[in-house]
Amino acid sequence: DAGLQVQLPPFFSDSFDITLTPVSRHGDDIAIGSNALTVPVTVNPAANGVTDVTLSIHADEAGTSTDFIEGQSLWLTPEATLVDPNESLIYQITVGGAGVDLTQIKTLQGQTATSTDLTNNIKVFEFDAEDISGPMELITETYFDGQLEIQVGAASIDPVSGNQSAYQTATVETIT
């Protein structure tokens, strides 16, 4: 039995050809055949995902206070590490929780929610990491004083195929 194994470098995503040429050896005599076979190899790029997903929440933009006061913004800082540094990082942040009036959650980083999940009673905000340049301001209704559950998820997008990895999530943070 003969076999062939090709070891590609990490994150390799280019297609290529393998040319197989028959070689016969009898003692010291070697004959190279003229009927080579070329096999195209298609490498399907994959989004390799993220690790170390975290979310820090503070009561001030400087990130020094966790004394949350009614009527003041919350400041969120999502973080994650790309497995493949050539990919793009995206975040999905959910805000809400049981019994929360979702109309009280106004904007995150100046944007309204991308969608609302009424089954889980959360608003969903999505961002490209390149659009985040520091703590993100979460604005609620002026007199909101309830409990919020906030969670960040992160995923990667392969630049060649546009494929997206599954979201990896951090622990739900509860703010009262």
XYZ file of C-alpha atoms in Angstrom:
176
model
C 0.000 0.000 0.000
C 1.142 3.471 -0.811
C -0.230 6.671 0.629
C 0.143 10.385 0.413
C -0.285 12.889 3.179
C -0.067 16.650 2.753
C 0.472 18.736 5.873
C -0.778 22.296 5.355
C 0.347 25.228 7.469
C -2.095 26.552 10.078
C -4.948 28.653 8.611
C -3.972 27.772 5.021
C -6.905 28.574 2.727
C -5.636 28.511 -0.875
C -6.567 25.776 -3.341
C -3.695 24.017 -5.144
C -2.812 21.127 -7.468
C -0.913 17.952 -6.627
C 0.907 16.308 -9.527
C 1.667 12.601 -9.140
C 4.305 11.120 -11.418
C 4.921 7.353 -11.483
C 8.464 6.269 -10.712
C 9.732 2.714 -11.141
C 12.868 1.459 -9.490
C 14.573 -1.840 -10.178
C 17.902 -2.050 -8.389
C 19.905 0.984 -9.472
C 17.690 1.609 -12.513
C 15.042 4.303 -12.140
C 12.401 5.061 -14.758
C 10.123 8.086 -14.577
C 6.767 7.634 -16.263
C 5.322 10.158 -18.677
C 1.710 9.761 -17.603
C 1.543 12.164 -14.660
C -1.752 12.717 -12.885
C -2.691 16.175 -11.649
C -5.304 16.358 -8.912
C -6.838 19.715 -7.951
C -7.215 20.154 -4.190
C -9.828 22.601 -2.982
C -9.326 23.951 0.518
C -12.560 25.196 2.011
C -11.787 28.072 4.375
C -13.350 27.840 7.812
C -13.944 30.406 10.499
C -11.774 29.166 13.365
C -13.619 30.933 16.165
C -12.600 32.739 19.328
C -11.438 32.038 22.870
C -11.331 33.953 26.156
C -14.664 35.786 25.782
C -15.232 38.264 28.627
C -17.385 41.265 29.447
C -16.602 43.920 32.024
C -19.349 46.284 33.154
C -18.763 49.570 34.938
C -20.770 52.564 36.113
C -18.301 55.013 34.562
C -16.469 55.294 31.268
C -13.088 55.135 33.011
C -13.925 51.640 34.251
C -13.248 52.400 37.901
C -16.731 52.187 39.485
C -19.252 49.400 39.889
C -21.643 51.574 41.918
C -24.629 51.465 39.548
C -27.078 54.347 40.027
C -30.559 54.828 38.569
C -30.551 57.057 35.506
C -26.854 56.652 34.719
C -25.368 54.773 31.800
C -23.621 51.441 32.070
C -20.270 51.023 30.307
C -19.553 47.652 28.684
C -16.194 46.379 27.462
C -16.339 43.099 25.516
C -13.146 41.171 24.802
C -12.233 37.974 22.948
C -9.188 36.430 21.283
C -9.277 35.278 17.658
C -7.952 31.766 17.014
C -6.889 32.904 13.510
C -5.614 36.499 13.661
C -6.469 36.983 9.956
C -10.188 36.690 10.667
C -12.627 39.412 11.738
C -14.048 39.538 15.265
C -17.735 40.227 15.885
C -19.681 40.637 19.122
C -23.275 39.941 20.041
C -24.419 41.535 23.295
C -27.764 40.656 24.840
C -29.511 42.857 27.398
C -32.742 42.116 29.242
C -33.961 39.326 31.488
C -37.117 38.005 33.109
C -39.585 40.772 33.915
C -37.578 43.542 32.228
C -39.604 46.013 30.162
C -37.502 45.949 26.976
C -38.748 49.410 25.959
C -36.624 50.698 28.854
C -33.409 49.589 27.071
C -32.631 52.366 24.584
C -29.220 52.114 22.873
C -25.774 50.538 23.065
C -22.893 52.486 21.540
C -25.488 54.835 20.032
C -27.260 52.022 18.157
C -30.687 50.538 18.674
C -30.963 46.780 19.020
C -30.317 44.622 15.959
C -33.202 42.377 17.026
C -35.438 41.498 19.956
C -35.816 37.951 21.280
C -39.198 37.918 23.040
C -38.845 34.250 24.042
C -35.829 35.099 26.232
C -36.938 38.715 26.795
C -33.707 40.276 25.538
C -32.558 42.886 23.078
C -29.695 41.787 20.821
C -26.958 44.203 19.718
C -24.314 43.199 17.158
C -21.005 44.936 16.442
C -17.806 44.455 14.460
C -14.901 44.661 16.887
C -13.206 47.206 14.616
C -16.111 49.597 15.308
C -15.511 49.525 19.078
C -12.936 52.019 20.308
C -13.364 51.785 24.065
C -16.119 51.133 26.591
C -19.578 50.971 25.014
C -22.306 53.103 26.579
C -25.583 51.314 27.383
C -28.406 53.815 27.778
C -31.643 52.885 29.492
C -34.778 54.922 30.213
C -33.934 57.777 32.601
C -35.692 56.248 35.616
C -34.914 52.579 34.949
C -34.000 50.917 38.241
C -34.560 47.203 37.614
C -32.283 44.225 37.263
C -30.543 43.595 33.933
C -28.932 40.449 32.627
C -26.152 41.207 30.146
C -24.154 38.666 28.156
C -21.551 38.908 25.420
C -20.921 36.392 22.687
C -18.095 36.549 20.161
C -17.469 34.852 16.838
C -15.077 35.120 13.917
C -15.623 35.600 10.199
C -13.236 34.093 7.654
C -12.158 36.829 5.190
C -11.937 34.457 2.206
C -15.235 32.570 2.453
C -17.286 34.886 4.645
C -18.081 31.885 6.865
C -18.881 32.682 10.489
C -17.955 30.544 13.493
C -20.407 29.698 16.243
C -20.727 32.269 19.008
C -18.798 31.573 22.202
C -20.396 33.270 25.203
C -19.222 34.574 28.529
C -21.167 34.100 31.760
C -24.348 36.156 32.120
C -23.682 39.259 34.215
C -26.536 40.448 36.460
C -26.698 44.147 37.312
C -29.099 45.389 40.003
